[in-house]
Each structure stands twice: as structure tokens, then as C-alpha cells.
XYZ file of N, CA, C and O in Angstrom:
352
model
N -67.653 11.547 -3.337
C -68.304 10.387 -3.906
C -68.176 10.476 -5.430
O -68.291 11.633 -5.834
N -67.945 9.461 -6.482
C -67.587 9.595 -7.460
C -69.283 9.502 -7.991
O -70.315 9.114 -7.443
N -69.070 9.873 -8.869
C -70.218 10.161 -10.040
C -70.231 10.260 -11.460
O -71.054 10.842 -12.167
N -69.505 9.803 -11.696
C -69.229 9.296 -13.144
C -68.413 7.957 -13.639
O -67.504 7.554 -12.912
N -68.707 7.275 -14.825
C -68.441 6.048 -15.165
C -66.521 6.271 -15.658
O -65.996 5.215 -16.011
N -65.833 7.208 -15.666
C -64.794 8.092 -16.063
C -63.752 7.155 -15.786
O -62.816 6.878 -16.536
N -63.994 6.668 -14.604
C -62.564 5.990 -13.794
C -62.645 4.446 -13.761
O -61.658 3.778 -13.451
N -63.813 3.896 -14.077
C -64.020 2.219 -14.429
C -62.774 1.733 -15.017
O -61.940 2.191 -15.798
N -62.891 0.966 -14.559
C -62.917 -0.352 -13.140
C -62.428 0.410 -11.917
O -62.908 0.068 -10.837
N -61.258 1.706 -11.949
C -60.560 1.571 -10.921
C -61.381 2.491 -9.993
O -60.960 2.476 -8.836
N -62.515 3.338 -10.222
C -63.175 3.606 -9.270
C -64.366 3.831 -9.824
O -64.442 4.507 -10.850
N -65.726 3.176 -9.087
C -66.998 2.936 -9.892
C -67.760 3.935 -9.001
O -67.709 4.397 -7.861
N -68.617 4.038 -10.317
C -69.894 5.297 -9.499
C -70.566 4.853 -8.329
O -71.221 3.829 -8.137
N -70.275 5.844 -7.551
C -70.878 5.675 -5.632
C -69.689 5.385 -4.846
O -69.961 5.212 -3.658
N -68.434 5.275 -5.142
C -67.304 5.048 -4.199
C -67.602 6.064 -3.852
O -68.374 6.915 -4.294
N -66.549 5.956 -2.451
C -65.878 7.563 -1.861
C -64.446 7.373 -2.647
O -63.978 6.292 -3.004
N -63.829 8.733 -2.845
C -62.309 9.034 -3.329
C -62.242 10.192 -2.071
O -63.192 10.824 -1.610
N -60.472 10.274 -1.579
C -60.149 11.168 -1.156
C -59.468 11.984 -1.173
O -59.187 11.993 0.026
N -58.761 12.971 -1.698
C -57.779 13.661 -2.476
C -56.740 14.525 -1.206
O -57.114 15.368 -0.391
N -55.657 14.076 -1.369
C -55.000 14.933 -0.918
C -53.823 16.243 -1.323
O -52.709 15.966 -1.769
N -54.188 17.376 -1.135
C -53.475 18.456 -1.738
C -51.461 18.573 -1.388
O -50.473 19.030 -1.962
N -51.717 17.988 -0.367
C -49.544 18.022 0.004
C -49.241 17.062 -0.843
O -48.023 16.895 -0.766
N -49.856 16.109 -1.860
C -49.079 15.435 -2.416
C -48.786 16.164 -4.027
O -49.590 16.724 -4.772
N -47.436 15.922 -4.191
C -47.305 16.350 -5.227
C -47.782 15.321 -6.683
O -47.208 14.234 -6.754
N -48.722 15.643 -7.709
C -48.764 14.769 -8.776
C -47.935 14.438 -9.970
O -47.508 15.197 -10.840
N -47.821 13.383 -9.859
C -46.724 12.515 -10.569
C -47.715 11.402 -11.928
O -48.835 10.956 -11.678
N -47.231 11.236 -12.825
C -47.298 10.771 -13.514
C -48.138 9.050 -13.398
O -47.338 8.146 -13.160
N -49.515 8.652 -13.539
C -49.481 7.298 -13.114
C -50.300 7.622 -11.938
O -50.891 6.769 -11.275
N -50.315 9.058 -11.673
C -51.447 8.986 -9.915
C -53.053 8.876 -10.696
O -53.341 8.945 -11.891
N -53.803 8.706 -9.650
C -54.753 9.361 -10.014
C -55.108 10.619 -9.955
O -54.124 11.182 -9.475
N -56.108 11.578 -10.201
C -56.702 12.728 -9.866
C -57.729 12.965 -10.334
O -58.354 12.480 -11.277
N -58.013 14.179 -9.265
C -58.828 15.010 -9.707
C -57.899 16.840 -10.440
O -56.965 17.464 -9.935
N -58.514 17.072 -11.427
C -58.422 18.433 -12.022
C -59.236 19.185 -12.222
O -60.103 19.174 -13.096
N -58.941 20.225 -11.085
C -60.122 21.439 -11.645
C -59.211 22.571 -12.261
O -57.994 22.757 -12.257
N -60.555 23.423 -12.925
C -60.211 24.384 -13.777
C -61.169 25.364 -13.490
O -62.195 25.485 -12.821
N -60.157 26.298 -14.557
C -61.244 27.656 -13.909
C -63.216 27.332 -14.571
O -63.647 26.440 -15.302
N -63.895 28.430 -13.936
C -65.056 28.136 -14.093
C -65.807 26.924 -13.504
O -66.841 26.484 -14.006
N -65.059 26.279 -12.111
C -65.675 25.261 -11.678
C -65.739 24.331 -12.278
O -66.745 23.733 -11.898
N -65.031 23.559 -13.382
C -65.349 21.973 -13.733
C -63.963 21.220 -13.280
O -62.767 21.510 -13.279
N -64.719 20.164 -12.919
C -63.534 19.411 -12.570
C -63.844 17.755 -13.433
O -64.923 17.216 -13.677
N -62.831 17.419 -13.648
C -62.214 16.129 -14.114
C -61.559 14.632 -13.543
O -60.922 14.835 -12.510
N -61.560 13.667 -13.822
C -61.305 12.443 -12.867
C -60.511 11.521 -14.129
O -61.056 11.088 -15.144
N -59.000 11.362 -13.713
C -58.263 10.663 -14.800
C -56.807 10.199 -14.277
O -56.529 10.536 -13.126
N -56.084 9.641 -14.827
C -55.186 8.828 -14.648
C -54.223 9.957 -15.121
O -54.348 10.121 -16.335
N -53.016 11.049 -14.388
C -52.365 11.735 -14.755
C -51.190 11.138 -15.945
O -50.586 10.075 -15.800
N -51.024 12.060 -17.121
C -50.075 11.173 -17.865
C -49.186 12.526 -17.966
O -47.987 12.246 -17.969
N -49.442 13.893 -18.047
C -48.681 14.883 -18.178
C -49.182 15.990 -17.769
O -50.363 16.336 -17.811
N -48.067 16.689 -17.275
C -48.376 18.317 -17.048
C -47.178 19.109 -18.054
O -45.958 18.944 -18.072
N -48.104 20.081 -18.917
C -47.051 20.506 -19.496
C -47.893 22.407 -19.694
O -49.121 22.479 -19.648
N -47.280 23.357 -19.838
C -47.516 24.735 -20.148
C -48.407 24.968 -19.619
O -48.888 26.048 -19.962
N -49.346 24.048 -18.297
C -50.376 24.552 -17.600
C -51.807 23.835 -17.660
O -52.813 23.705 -16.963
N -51.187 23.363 -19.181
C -52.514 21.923 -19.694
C -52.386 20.216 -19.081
O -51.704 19.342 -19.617
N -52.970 20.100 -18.225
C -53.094 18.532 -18.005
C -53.847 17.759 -18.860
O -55.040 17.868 -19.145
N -52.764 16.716 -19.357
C -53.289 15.639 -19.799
C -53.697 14.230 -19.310
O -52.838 13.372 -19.106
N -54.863 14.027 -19.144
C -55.176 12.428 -18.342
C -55.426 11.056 -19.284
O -55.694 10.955 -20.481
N -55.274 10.292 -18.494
C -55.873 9.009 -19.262
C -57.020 8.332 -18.846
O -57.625 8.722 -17.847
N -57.343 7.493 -19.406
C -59.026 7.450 -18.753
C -58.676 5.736 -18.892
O -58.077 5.266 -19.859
N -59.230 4.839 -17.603
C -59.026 3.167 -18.004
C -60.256 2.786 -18.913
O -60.321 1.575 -19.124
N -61.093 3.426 -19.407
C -62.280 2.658 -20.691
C -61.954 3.263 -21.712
O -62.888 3.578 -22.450
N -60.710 3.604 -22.091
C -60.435 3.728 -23.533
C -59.055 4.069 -23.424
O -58.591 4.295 -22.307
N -57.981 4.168 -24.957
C -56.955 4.716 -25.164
C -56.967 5.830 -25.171
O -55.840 6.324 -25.139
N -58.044 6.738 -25.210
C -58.421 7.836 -25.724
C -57.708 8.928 -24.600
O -58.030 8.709 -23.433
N -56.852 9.982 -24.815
C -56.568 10.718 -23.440
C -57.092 12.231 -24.231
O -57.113 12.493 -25.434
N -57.549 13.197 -22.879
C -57.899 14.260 -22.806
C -57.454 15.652 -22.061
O -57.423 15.844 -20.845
N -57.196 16.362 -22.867
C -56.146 17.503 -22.729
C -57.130 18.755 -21.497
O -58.130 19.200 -22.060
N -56.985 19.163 -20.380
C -57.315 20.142 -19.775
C -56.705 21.124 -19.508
O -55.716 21.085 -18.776
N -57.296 22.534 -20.202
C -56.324 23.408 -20.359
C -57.317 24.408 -19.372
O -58.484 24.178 -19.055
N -56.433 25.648 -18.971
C -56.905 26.770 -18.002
C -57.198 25.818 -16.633
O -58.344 25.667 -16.209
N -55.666 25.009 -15.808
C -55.672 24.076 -14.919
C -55.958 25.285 -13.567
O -55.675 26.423 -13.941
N -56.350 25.227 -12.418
C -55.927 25.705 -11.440
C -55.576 25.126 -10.271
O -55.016 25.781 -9.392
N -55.886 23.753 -10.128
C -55.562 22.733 -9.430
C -55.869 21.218 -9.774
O -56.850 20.815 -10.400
N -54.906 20.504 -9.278
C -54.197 19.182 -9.627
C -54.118 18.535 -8.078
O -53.441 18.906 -7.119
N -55.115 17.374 -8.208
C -55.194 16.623 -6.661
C -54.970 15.563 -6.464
O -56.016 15.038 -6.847
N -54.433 14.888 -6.173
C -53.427 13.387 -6.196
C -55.314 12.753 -5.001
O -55.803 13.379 -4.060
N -55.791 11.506 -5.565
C -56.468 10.249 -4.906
C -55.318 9.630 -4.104
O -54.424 8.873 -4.482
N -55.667 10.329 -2.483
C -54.965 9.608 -1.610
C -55.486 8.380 -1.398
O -54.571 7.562 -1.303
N -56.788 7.787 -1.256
C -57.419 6.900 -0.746
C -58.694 6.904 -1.558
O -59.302 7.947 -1.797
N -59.105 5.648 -1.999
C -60.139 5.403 -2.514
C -60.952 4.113 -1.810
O -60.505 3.395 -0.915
N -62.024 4.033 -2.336
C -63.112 2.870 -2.004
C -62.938 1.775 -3.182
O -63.496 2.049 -4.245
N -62.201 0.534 -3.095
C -61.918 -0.456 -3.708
C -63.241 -1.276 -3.825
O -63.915 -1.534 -2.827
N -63.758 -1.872 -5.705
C -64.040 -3.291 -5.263
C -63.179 -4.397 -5.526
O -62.161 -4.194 -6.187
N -63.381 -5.273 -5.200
C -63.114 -6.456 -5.784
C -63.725 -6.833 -6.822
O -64.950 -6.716 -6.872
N -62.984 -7.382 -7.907
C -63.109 -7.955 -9.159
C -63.578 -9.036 -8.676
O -63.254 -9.771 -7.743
N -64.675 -9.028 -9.715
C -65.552 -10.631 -9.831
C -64.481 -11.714 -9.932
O -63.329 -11.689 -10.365
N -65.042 -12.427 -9.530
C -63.831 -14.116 -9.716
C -64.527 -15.313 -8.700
O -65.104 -15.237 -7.615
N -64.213 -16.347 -9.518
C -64.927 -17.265 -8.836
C -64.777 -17.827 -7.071
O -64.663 -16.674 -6.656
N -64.732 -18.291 -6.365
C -64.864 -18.423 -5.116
C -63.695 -19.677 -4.577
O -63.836 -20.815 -5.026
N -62.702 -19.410 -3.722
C -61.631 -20.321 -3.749
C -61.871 -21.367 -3.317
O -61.003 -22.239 -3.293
């Protein structure tokens, strides 16, 4: 279940996300990243490089570097809403 505002719009606090480990992460997925010491992270993969993942986040330009990675989890399936819009 997500729990943080991190992934707005594309996944809002109280979805379910489901991560699957056989997929390999590619550039443009989503994920999750954990690191040592138990924290984990929720971002839009933009790079893996020397062990540091870098994500992007959709409520800002702003991207954030995670270093000491130990795993990288591709969002197989998430809980969608629908965008507000008027009624056809």
C-alpha cells in the first residue's frame, strides 16, 4: 500500500502497488529502491550507474540520487485512478 505523496498523480496515498523482482529495471519503470539499513524509496527510474540509483519523482523536476542500493523493483501492477474530468 503506498504511503507517501512521492508518486502523485501516478500513484496516490492508499493504492495497492505490486512489485515484481524477475523484471529487469529499465529506465521510465517505476520502482521501488531499497537500501541498506532498511529504507526504501518510490520513483520513476531514470538511471543506474556505480550502484547509485537515480529516480524521478512526477511533483517536481527535482531527481534524487540513492546510493548503498541493494535492491531495485520494477511496479508490476498498480491501483489506478482516474483523472477528474467532466462527465461524457
Amino acid at each position: 500500500r503506498i504511503d507517501t505523496k512521492i508518486m502523485e498523480p501516478a500513484l496516490l496515498v492508499g493504492t495497492k502497488a505490486w512489485a515484481d523482482p524477475s523484471l529487469w529495471p529499465k529506465a521510465g519503470n517505476e520502482v521501488i529502491v531499497h537500501s541498506k539499513g532498511g529504507s526504501a524509496w518510490l520513483g520513476r527510474l531514470a538511471s543506474i550507474e556505480n550502484g547509485d540509483v537515480t529516480l524521478a519523482h512526477n511533483t517536481s523536476d527535482n531527481k534524487i540520487v540513492v546510493k548503498d542500493v541493494e535492491a531495485v523493483h520494477v511496479i508490476a501492477l498498480a491501483e489506478r485512478v482516474a483523472s477528474g474530468g467532466g462527465s461524457a
